[in-house]
Amino acid sequence: MNFTLTVLGTASAMPRADRNQSAQVLQVHGRLFLIDCGENTQRRIREEGLSFAKIEAVFISHLHGDHVFGLLGLISTMGLYGRVEPLRIFGPAALEAMLVFFRKYFGEGLPFELEFHAVKAASLQKIYENRNVSVSAFPLNHKIETYGYRFDSVPSLKNPVGAHQPSFAYVSDTAAFKELPSYVKGVDLLYHESTYTAEFEEQALKRFHSTSRQAARCAADAGAGALVLGHYSSRCRNLQVFLDEARPIFANTRAASDGDVFEIPLK
């Protein structure tokens, strides 16, 4: 599996016994990219049999706790495991203060460099590329500065020109807005937060979140290959409701649970 997504957490602000907070790992030709890092992420990485050493970069969508409270503990654990390769961290500029705090109070003897890159994107903008994948950021419509991330495979010896180039987009906390489908246009797999069911659409708008129907409309308008839902409100316990609302709009919709693994494009 050369391009796979492992969902580590599907809860929103309030974790549950069966749902951890937001974190996902995208694997591209054996290298790992961590997307958001809520509490308990390092334990979930171990439970899924993933390697701390192979995490090449971390992409943080925004500075609400359920998306970032696990980051400092993860960095510390990487040090204990003897990591020496620099860790690239991408996120809103305000994240740097958190990393400065870590270096000052807990970073003595850390055997690797924290390489922070402040994200600032008014539209779809490339922020990182290696020989296998190109990563772009795009703005979202949330209470604070928030970004989504798009990962596009690039031609390589393992995935030559002419072969299908897999793509994935991560849409974190956001209210619906008209430009969003263009940022994720044509991706094989779209992860889109669906904090609420349609019953709570007014609350979703007030809190700058999305419903499952709004996520499905985005996927349909973008021409995505498949849609994965997550970031569920703790009050919404039956995932089938999310599917029943989304699938009439976008048929190829999955409701993620913690631990789900998706090969991109879906088989």
Tab-separated table of N, CA and C in Angstrom, residues 5-154:
chain	number	residue	atom	x	y	z
A	5	LEU	N	-4.266	6.143	4.225
A	5	LEU	CA	-4.645	7.006	5.332
A	5	LEU	C	-5.060	6.149	6.517
A	6	THR	N	-4.467	6.409	7.682
A	6	THR	CA	-4.873	5.765	8.926
A	6	THR	C	-5.513	6.811	9.817
A	7	VAL	N	-6.758	6.584	10.202
A	7	VAL	CA	-7.495	7.530	11.042
A	7	VAL	C	-7.237	7.172	12.499
A	8	LEU	N	-6.598	8.075	13.229
A	8	LEU	CA	-6.266	7.824	14.625
A	8	LEU	C	-7.353	8.305	15.574
A	9	GLY	N	-8.069	9.376	15.195
A	9	GLY	CA	-9.092	9.926	16.078
A	9	GLY	C	-10.214	10.575	15.312
A	10	THR	N	-11.454	10.381	15.772
A	10	THR	CA	-12.628	10.910	15.079
A	10	THR	C	-13.526	11.755	15.974
A	11	ALA	N	-13.104	12.003	17.211
A	11	ALA	CA	-13.909	12.827	18.119
A	11	ALA	C	-13.684	14.301	17.818
A	12	SER	N	-14.585	15.132	18.332
A	12	SER	CA	-14.388	16.580	18.263
A	12	SER	C	-13.841	17.040	19.607
A	13	ALA	N	-14.350	18.137	20.164
A	13	ALA	CA	-13.751	18.711	21.371
A	13	ALA	C	-13.826	17.787	22.581
A	14	MET	N	-14.894	17.005	22.682
A	14	MET	CA	-15.072	16.111	23.825
A	14	MET	C	-14.726	14.679	23.425
A	15	PRO	N	-13.596	14.129	23.911
A	15	PRO	CA	-13.260	12.743	23.576
A	15	PRO	C	-14.239	11.774	24.227
A	16	ARG	N	-14.342	10.585	23.640
A	16	ARG	CA	-15.171	9.522	24.204
A	16	ARG	C	-14.313	8.283	24.384
A	17	ALA	N	-14.836	7.319	25.102
A	17	ALA	CA	-14.074	6.093	25.340
A	17	ALA	C	-13.726	5.393	24.030
A	18	ASP	N	-14.577	5.535	23.018
A	18	ASP	CA	-14.353	4.846	21.755
A	18	ASP	C	-13.888	5.782	20.645
A	19	ARG	N	-13.633	7.057	20.968
A	19	ARG	CA	-13.180	8.004	19.960
A	19	ARG	C	-12.124	8.929	20.548
A	20	ASN	N	-10.961	8.939	19.925
A	20	ASN	CA	-9.911	9.872	20.307
A	20	ASN	C	-10.053	11.161	19.510
A	21	GLN	N	-9.263	12.154	19.885
A	21	GLN	CA	-9.366	13.438	19.207
A	21	GLN	C	-8.566	13.438	17.915
A	22	SER	N	-8.716	14.515	17.146
A	22	SER	CA	-8.300	14.542	15.745
A	22	SER	C	-6.824	14.236	15.535
A	23	ALA	N	-6.567	13.253	14.700
A	23	ALA	CA	-5.222	12.937	14.216
A	23	ALA	C	-5.361	11.899	13.109
A	24	GLN	N	-4.546	12.054	12.086
A	24	GLN	CA	-4.501	11.094	10.987
A	24	GLN	C	-3.057	10.954	10.527
A	25	VAL	N	-2.743	9.799	9.979
A	25	VAL	CA	-1.426	9.579	9.389
A	25	VAL	C	-1.606	9.180	7.934
A	26	LEU	N	-0.981	9.943	7.052
A	26	LEU	CA	-0.946	9.604	5.635
A	26	LEU	C	0.402	8.966	5.340
A	27	GLN	N	0.380	7.772	4.771
A	27	GLN	CA	1.610	7.064	4.421
A	27	GLN	C	1.825	7.144	2.920
A	28	VAL	N	2.986	7.629	2.523
A	28	VAL	CA	3.329	7.744	1.110
A	28	VAL	C	4.669	7.055	0.894
A	29	HIS	N	4.632	5.898	0.239
A	29	HIS	CA	5.846	5.122	-0.041
A	29	HIS	C	6.714	4.933	1.206
A	30	GLY	N	6.066	4.606	2.314
A	30	GLY	CA	6.784	4.265	3.533
A	30	GLY	C	7.085	5.433	4.449
A	31	ARG	N	6.942	6.660	3.974
A	31	ARG	CA	7.136	7.835	4.818
A	31	ARG	C	5.786	8.282	5.364
A	32	LEU	N	5.791	8.825	6.591
A	32	LEU	CA	4.550	9.160	7.276
A	32	LEU	C	4.409	10.662	7.442
A	33	PHE	N	3.177	11.124	7.262
A	33	PHE	CA	2.835	12.524	7.461
A	33	PHE	C	1.682	12.580	8.459
A	34	LEU	N	1.936	13.211	9.607
A	34	LEU	CA	0.929	13.318	10.658
A	34	LEU	C	0.115	14.586	10.445
A	35	ILE	N	-1.204	14.437	10.445
A	35	ILE	CA	-2.105	15.568	10.213
A	35	ILE	C	-2.936	15.769	11.473
A	36	ASP	N	-2.709	16.856	12.148
A	36	ASP	CA	-3.270	17.187	13.452
A	36	ASP	C	-2.786	16.193	14.515
A	37	CYS	N	-2.888	16.633	15.777
A	37	CYS	CA	-2.266	15.836	16.848
A	37	CYS	C	-2.989	16.105	18.165
A	38	GLY	N	-4.231	15.641	18.263
A	38	GLY	CA	-4.981	15.777	19.502
A	38	GLY	C	-4.403	14.910	20.608
A	39	GLU	N	-4.963	15.056	21.812
A	39	GLU	CA	-4.509	14.236	22.937
A	39	GLU	C	-4.543	12.753	22.575
A	40	ASN	N	-3.591	12.007	23.096
A	40	ASN	CA	-3.543	10.556	22.947
A	40	ASN	C	-2.984	10.097	21.599
A	41	THR	N	-2.530	11.042	20.783
A	41	THR	CA	-2.063	10.658	19.454
A	41	THR	C	-0.883	9.695	19.521
A	42	GLN	N	0.077	9.938	20.414
A	42	GLN	CA	1.246	9.057	20.429
A	42	GLN	C	0.871	7.630	20.816
A	43	ARG	N	-0.096	7.475	21.711
A	43	ARG	CA	-0.540	6.120	22.052
A	43	ARG	C	-1.244	5.473	20.865
A	44	ARG	N	-2.041	6.257	20.138
A	44	ARG	CA	-2.738	5.704	18.984
A	44	ARG	C	-1.754	5.302	17.878
A	45	ILE	N	-0.675	6.061	17.732
A	45	ILE	CA	0.343	5.695	16.747
A	45	ILE	C	0.934	4.325	17.081
A	46	ARG	N	1.209	4.095	18.366
A	46	ARG	CA	1.753	2.795	18.775
A	46	ARG	C	0.721	1.686	18.570
A	47	GLU	N	-0.535	1.967	18.909
A	47	GLU	CA	-1.577	0.943	18.753
A	47	GLU	C	-1.738	0.521	17.304
A	48	GLU	N	-1.522	1.447	16.377
A	48	GLU	CA	-1.675	1.126	14.953
A	48	GLU	C	-0.400	0.577	14.335
A	49	GLY	N	0.646	0.407	15.153
A	49	GLY	CA	1.883	-0.182	14.657
A	49	GLY	C	2.669	0.718	13.725
A	50	LEU	N	2.505	2.029	13.876
A	50	LEU	CA	3.225	2.982	13.038
A	50	LEU	C	4.519	3.405	13.724
A	51	SER	N	5.453	3.899	12.940
A	51	SER	CA	6.784	4.215	13.451
A	51	SER	C	6.926	5.711	13.723
A	52	PHE	N	7.344	6.059	14.952
A	52	PHE	CA	7.651	7.452	15.255
A	52	PHE	C	8.777	7.963	14.350
A	53	ALA	N	9.748	7.101	14.078
A	53	ALA	CA	10.931	7.513	13.327
A	53	ALA	C	10.613	7.865	11.882
A	54	LYS	N	9.538	7.309	11.339
A	54	LYS	CA	9.223	7.528	9.928
A	54	LYS	C	8.313	8.730	9.692
A	55	ILE	N	7.951	9.452	10.765
A	55	ILE	CA	7.137	10.656	10.580
A	55	ILE	C	8.032	11.760	10.027
A	56	GLU	N	7.799	12.121	8.794
A	56	GLU	CA	8.635	13.097	8.101
A	56	GLU	C	8.220	14.531	8.416
A	57	ALA	N	6.905	14.743	8.589
A	57	ALA	CA	6.413	16.097	8.831
A	57	ALA	C	5.074	16.025	9.549
A	58	VAL	N	4.766	17.114	10.256
A	58	VAL	CA	3.491	17.251	10.974
A	58	VAL	C	2.780	18.484	10.419
A	59	PHE	N	1.478	18.336	10.154
A	59	PHE	CA	0.674	19.434	9.627
A	59	PHE	C	-0.469	19.702	10.605
A	60	ILE	N	-0.454	20.883	11.219
A	60	ILE	CA	-1.462	21.257	12.204
A	60	ILE	C	-2.447	22.232	11.559
A	61	SER	N	-3.731	21.925	11.676
A	61	SER	CA	-4.742	22.762	11.020
A	61	SER	C	-4.989	24.062	11.772
A	62	HIS	N	-5.074	23.986	13.103
A	62	HIS	CA	-5.341	25.183	13.899
A	62	HIS	C	-5.059	24.890	15.364
A	63	LEU	N	-5.143	25.928	16.174
A	63	LEU	CA	-4.693	25.810	17.558
A	63	LEU	C	-5.826	25.615	18.558
A	64	HIS	N	-6.864	24.901	18.198
A	64	HIS	CA	-7.814	24.421	19.193
A	64	HIS	C	-7.259	23.121	19.775
A	65	GLY	N	-7.486	22.934	21.085
A	65	GLY	CA	-6.805	21.871	21.805
A	65	GLY	C	-7.007	20.483	21.247
A	66	ASP	N	-8.200	20.196	20.723
A	66	ASP	CA	-8.456	18.839	20.241
A	66	ASP	C	-7.686	18.520	18.964
A	67	HIS	N	-6.938	19.489	18.445
A	67	HIS	CA	-6.129	19.272	17.254
A	67	HIS	C	-4.624	19.401	17.513
A	68	VAL	N	-4.244	19.831	18.752
A	68	VAL	CA	-2.825	20.115	18.948
A	68	VAL	C	-2.292	19.721	20.327
A	69	PHE	N	-3.136	19.366	21.288
A	69	PHE	CA	-2.653	19.102	22.643
A	69	PHE	C	-1.728	17.895	22.738
A	70	GLY	N	-1.717	17.028	21.748
A	70	GLY	CA	-0.830	15.864	21.795
A	70	GLY	C	0.551	16.095	21.222
A	71	LEU	N	0.784	17.287	20.645
A	71	LEU	CA	2.017	17.499	19.891
A	71	LEU	C	3.266	17.508	20.767
A	72	LEU	N	3.229	18.204	21.892
A	72	LEU	CA	4.438	18.321	22.712
A	72	LEU	C	4.840	16.978	23.305
A	73	GLY	N	3.870	16.195	23.734
A	73	GLY	CA	4.183	14.858	24.235
A	73	GLY	C	4.783	13.974	23.158
A	74	LEU	N	4.268	14.088	21.947
A	74	LEU	CA	4.802	13.304	20.834
A	74	LEU	C	6.249	13.678	20.548
A	75	ILE	N	6.549	14.984	20.531
A	75	ILE	CA	7.924	15.427	20.283
A	75	ILE	C	8.863	14.868	21.356
A	76	SER	N	8.438	14.924	22.618
A	76	SER	CA	9.257	14.400	23.704
A	76	SER	C	9.532	12.914	23.533
A	77	THR	N	8.506	12.161	23.177
A	77	THR	CA	8.673	10.721	22.977
A	77	THR	C	9.607	10.422	21.822
A	78	MET	N	9.511	11.194	20.752
A	78	MET	CA	10.437	11.014	19.629
A	78	MET	C	11.878	11.166	20.097
A	79	GLY	N	12.116	12.135	21.010
A	79	GLY	CA	13.456	12.310	21.554
A	79	GLY	C	13.909	11.108	22.351
A	80	LEU	N	13.003	10.546	23.150
A	80	LEU	CA	13.336	9.369	23.945
A	80	LEU	C	13.672	8.169	23.064
A	81	TYR	N	13.067	8.116	21.888
A	81	TYR	CA	13.349	7.028	20.952
A	81	TYR	C	14.644	7.268	20.172
A	82	GLY	N	15.293	8.419	20.411
A	82	GLY	CA	16.574	8.672	19.777
A	82	GLY	C	16.498	9.200	18.364
A	83	ARG	N	15.378	9.828	18.013
A	83	ARG	CA	15.268	10.399	16.679
A	83	ARG	C	16.379	11.437	16.485
A	84	VAL	N	16.999	11.465	15.308
A	84	VAL	CA	18.005	12.474	14.998
A	84	VAL	C	17.627	13.290	13.758
A	85	GLU	N	16.748	12.758	12.939
A	85	GLU	CA	16.323	13.471	11.732
A	85	GLU	C	15.452	14.672	12.117
A	86	PRO	N	15.656	15.841	11.515
A	86	PRO	CA	14.819	17.003	11.821
A	86	PRO	C	13.334	16.697	11.597
A	87	LEU	N	12.488	17.306	12.420
A	87	LEU	CA	11.039	17.155	12.281
A	87	LEU	C	10.468	18.450	11.740
A	88	ARG	N	9.885	18.380	10.565
A	88	ARG	CA	9.239	19.552	9.977
A	88	ARG	C	7.831	19.680	10.549
A	89	ILE	N	7.490	20.877	11.004
A	89	ILE	CA	6.167	21.133	11.565
A	89	ILE	C	5.569	22.327	10.840
A	90	PHE	N	4.386	22.135	10.260
A	90	PHE	CA	3.687	23.174	9.530
A	90	PHE	C	2.404	23.531	10.270
A	91	GLY	N	2.081	24.823	10.338
A	91	GLY	CA	0.855	25.239	10.995
A	91	GLY	C	0.757	26.746	11.058
A	92	PRO	N	-0.326	27.280	11.609
A	92	PRO	CA	-0.456	28.728	11.764
A	92	PRO	C	0.708	29.305	12.550
A	93	ALA	N	1.036	30.562	12.282
A	93	ALA	CA	2.208	31.197	12.894
A	93	ALA	C	2.189	31.128	14.416
A	94	ALA	N	0.992	31.190	15.021
A	94	ALA	CA	0.890	31.172	16.484
A	94	ALA	C	1.404	29.876	17.095
A	95	LEU	N	1.521	28.826	16.306
A	95	LEU	CA	2.032	27.554	16.817
A	95	LEU	C	3.492	27.666	17.249
A	96	GLU	N	4.215	28.596	16.670
A	96	GLU	CA	5.639	28.717	17.003
A	96	GLU	C	5.851	29.003	18.479
A	97	ALA	N	4.955	29.804	19.098
A	97	ALA	CA	5.106	30.115	20.523
A	97	ALA	C	5.022	28.851	21.375
A	98	MET	N	4.199	27.916	20.965
A	98	MET	CA	4.085	26.643	21.676
A	98	MET	C	5.398	25.869	21.605
A	99	LEU	N	6.032	25.897	20.441
A	99	LEU	CA	7.291	25.187	20.262
A	99	LEU	C	8.431	25.875	21.012
A	100	VAL	N	8.405	27.197	21.070
A	100	VAL	CA	9.393	27.934	21.853
A	100	VAL	C	9.277	27.564	23.329
A	101	PHE	N	8.030	27.487	23.829
A	101	PHE	CA	7.785	27.067	25.212
A	101	PHE	C	8.365	25.676	25.461
A	102	PHE	N	8.133	24.761	24.531
A	102	PHE	CA	8.643	23.398	24.689
A	102	PHE	C	10.165	23.397	24.747
A	103	ARG	N	10.795	24.097	23.809
A	103	ARG	CA	12.262	24.125	23.783
A	103	ARG	C	12.826	24.685	25.094
A	104	LYS	N	12.174	25.728	25.633
A	104	LYS	CA	12.686	26.396	26.833
A	104	LYS	C	12.599	25.503	28.064
A	105	TYR	N	11.472	24.806	28.239
A	105	TYR	CA	11.244	24.071	29.485
A	105	TYR	C	11.478	22.564	29.375
A	106	PHE	N	11.367	22.010	28.171
A	106	PHE	CA	11.460	20.548	28.043
A	106	PHE	C	12.408	20.092	26.939
A	107	GLY	N	13.027	21.029	26.234
A	107	GLY	CA	13.785	20.666	25.047
A	107	GLY	C	15.254	20.398	25.260
A	108	GLU	N	15.741	20.507	26.495
A	108	GLU	CA	17.159	20.274	26.740
A	108	GLU	C	17.529	18.836	26.383
A	109	GLY	N	18.505	18.702	25.540
A	109	GLY	CA	18.958	17.366	25.148
A	109	GLY	C	18.151	16.736	24.027
A	110	LEU	N	17.185	17.455	23.482
A	110	LEU	CA	16.418	16.892	22.364
A	110	LEU	C	17.383	16.615	21.210
A	111	PRO	N	17.453	15.372	20.730
A	111	PRO	CA	18.506	15.021	19.776
A	111	PRO	C	18.188	15.350	18.322
A	112	PHE	N	17.114	16.081	18.077
A	112	PHE	CA	16.782	16.441	16.700
A	112	PHE	C	16.241	17.863	16.663
A	113	GLU	N	16.269	18.439	15.480
A	113	GLU	CA	15.844	19.831	15.289
A	113	GLU	C	14.340	19.896	15.002
A	114	LEU	N	13.683	20.885	15.605
A	114	LEU	CA	12.294	21.200	15.255
A	114	LEU	C	12.334	22.292	14.197
A	115	GLU	N	11.865	21.964	13.023
A	115	GLU	CA	11.940	22.869	11.877
A	115	GLU	C	10.534	23.408	11.601
A	116	PHE	N	10.222	24.583	12.157
A	116	PHE	CA	8.857	25.114	12.043
A	116	PHE	C	8.689	25.957	10.779
A	117	HIS	N	7.551	25.735	10.102
A	117	HIS	CA	7.197	26.487	8.909
A	117	HIS	C	5.803	27.084	9.120
A	118	ALA	N	5.735	28.415	9.226
A	118	ALA	CA	4.444	29.082	9.402
A	118	ALA	C	3.659	29.047	8.096
A	119	VAL	N	2.418	28.604	8.196
A	119	VAL	CA	1.549	28.536	7.030
A	119	VAL	C	0.758	29.838	6.926
A	120	LYS	N	0.723	30.399	5.734
A	120	LYS	CA	-0.104	31.563	5.452
A	120	LYS	C	-0.603	31.421	4.022
A	121	ALA	N	-1.875	31.090	3.863
A	121	ALA	CA	-2.416	30.832	2.534
A	121	ALA	C	-3.792	31.466	2.404
A	122	ALA	N	-3.948	32.313	1.398
A	122	ALA	CA	-5.235	32.941	1.120
A	122	ALA	C	-6.042	32.126	0.109
A	123	SER	N	-5.384	31.177	-0.548
A	123	SER	CA	-6.026	30.241	-1.474
A	123	SER	C	-5.164	28.991	-1.480
A	124	LEU	N	-5.334	28.116	-2.455
A	124	LEU	CA	-4.527	26.896	-2.510
A	124	LEU	C	-3.077	27.259	-2.807
A	125	GLN	N	-2.157	26.858	-1.921
A	125	GLN	CA	-0.760	27.258	-2.050
A	125	GLN	C	0.163	26.114	-1.637
A	126	LYS	N	1.111	25.772	-2.510
A	126	LYS	CA	2.067	24.713	-2.197
A	126	LYS	C	2.977	25.150	-1.053
A	127	ILE	N	3.150	24.271	-0.060
A	127	ILE	CA	4.001	24.598	1.088
A	127	ILE	C	5.148	23.613	1.281
A	128	TYR	N	5.088	22.444	0.617
A	128	TYR	CA	6.133	21.444	0.813
A	128	TYR	C	6.088	20.448	-0.334
A	129	GLU	N	7.262	19.954	-0.714
A	129	GLU	CA	7.321	18.912	-1.733
A	129	GLU	C	8.572	18.081	-1.525
A	130	ASN	N	8.428	16.772	-1.667
A	130	ASN	CA	9.591	15.899	-1.748
A	130	ASN	C	9.461	15.072	-3.019
A	131	ARG	N	10.234	14.026	-3.161
A	131	ARG	CA	10.232	13.304	-4.436
A	131	ARG	C	8.961	12.483	-4.661
A	132	ASN	N	8.134	12.354	-3.624
A	132	ASN	CA	6.936	11.527	-3.747
A	132	ASN	C	5.619	12.279	-3.635
A	133	VAL	N	5.605	13.418	-2.937
A	133	VAL	CA	4.328	14.067	-2.662
A	133	VAL	C	4.500	15.583	-2.624
A	134	SER	N	3.469	16.279	-3.104
A	134	SER	CA	3.393	17.732	-3.024
A	134	SER	C	2.257	18.084	-2.077
A	135	VAL	N	2.519	18.983	-1.121
A	135	VAL	CA	1.522	19.354	-0.114
A	135	VAL	C	1.160	20.829	-0.279
A	136	SER	N	-0.130	21.098	-0.343
A	136	SER	CA	-0.622	22.461	-0.441
A	136	SER	C	-1.548	22.752	0.730
A	137	ALA	N	-1.568	24.003	1.156
A	137	ALA	CA	-2.471	24.455	2.215
A	137	ALA	C	-3.547	25.344	1.616
A	138	PHE	N	-4.688	25.405	2.293
A	138	PHE	CA	-5.757	26.306	1.866
A	138	PHE	C	-6.527	26.762	3.094
A	139	PRO	N	-7.093	27.976	3.045
A	139	PRO	CA	-7.770	28.512	4.227
A	139	PRO	C	-9.133	27.867	4.445
A	140	LEU	N	-9.519	27.761	5.708
A	140	LEU	CA	-10.847	27.287	6.074
A	140	LEU	C	-11.592	28.394	6.814
A	141	ASN	N	-12.878	28.174	7.043
A	141	ASN	CA	-13.756	29.188	7.622
A	141	ASN	C	-14.141	28.784	9.039
A	142	HIS	N	-13.220	29.023	9.979
A	142	HIS	CA	-13.440	28.634	11.363
A	142	HIS	C	-13.277	29.856	12.267
A	143	LYS	N	-13.435	29.667	13.568
A	143	LYS	CA	-13.365	30.794	14.502
A	143	LYS	C	-11.987	31.431	14.553
A	144	ILE	N	-10.956	30.639	14.351
A	144	ILE	CA	-9.585	31.140	14.373
A	144	ILE	C	-8.897	30.729	13.074
A	145	GLU	N	-7.675	31.203	12.885
A	145	GLU	CA	-6.925	30.869	11.678
A	145	GLU	C	-6.793	29.348	11.549
A	146	THR	N	-7.294	28.823	10.439
A	146	THR	CA	-7.372	27.376	10.253
A	146	THR	C	-7.083	27.039	8.795
A	147	TYR	N	-6.359	25.949	8.588
A	147	TYR	CA	-6.003	25.525	7.238
A	147	TYR	C	-6.349	24.058	7.009
A	148	GLY	N	-6.701	23.777	5.769
A	148	GLY	CA	-6.789	22.406	5.302
A	148	GLY	C	-5.533	22.086	4.514
A	149	TYR	N	-5.334	20.800	4.235
A	149	TYR	CA	-4.136	20.381	3.521
A	149	TYR	C	-4.491	19.405	2.405
A	150	ARG	N	-3.816	19.592	1.272
A	150	ARG	CA	-4.013	18.711	0.117
A	150	ARG	C	-2.680	18.041	-0.217
A	151	PHE	N	-2.729	16.707	-0.400
A	151	PHE	CA	-1.544	15.913	-0.690
A	151	PHE	C	-1.712	15.287	-2.079
A	152	ASP	N	-0.817	15.641	-2.994
A	152	ASP	CA	-0.849	15.104	-4.355
A	152	ASP	C	0.428	14.337	-4.636
A	153	SER	N	0.272	13.070	-5.006
A	153	SER	CA	1.433	12.272	-5.373
A	153	SER	C	2.084	12.859	-6.621
A	154	VAL	N	3.405	12.816	-6.669
A	154	VAL	CA	4.133	13.299	-7.839
A	154	VAL	C	4.791	12.112	-8.526
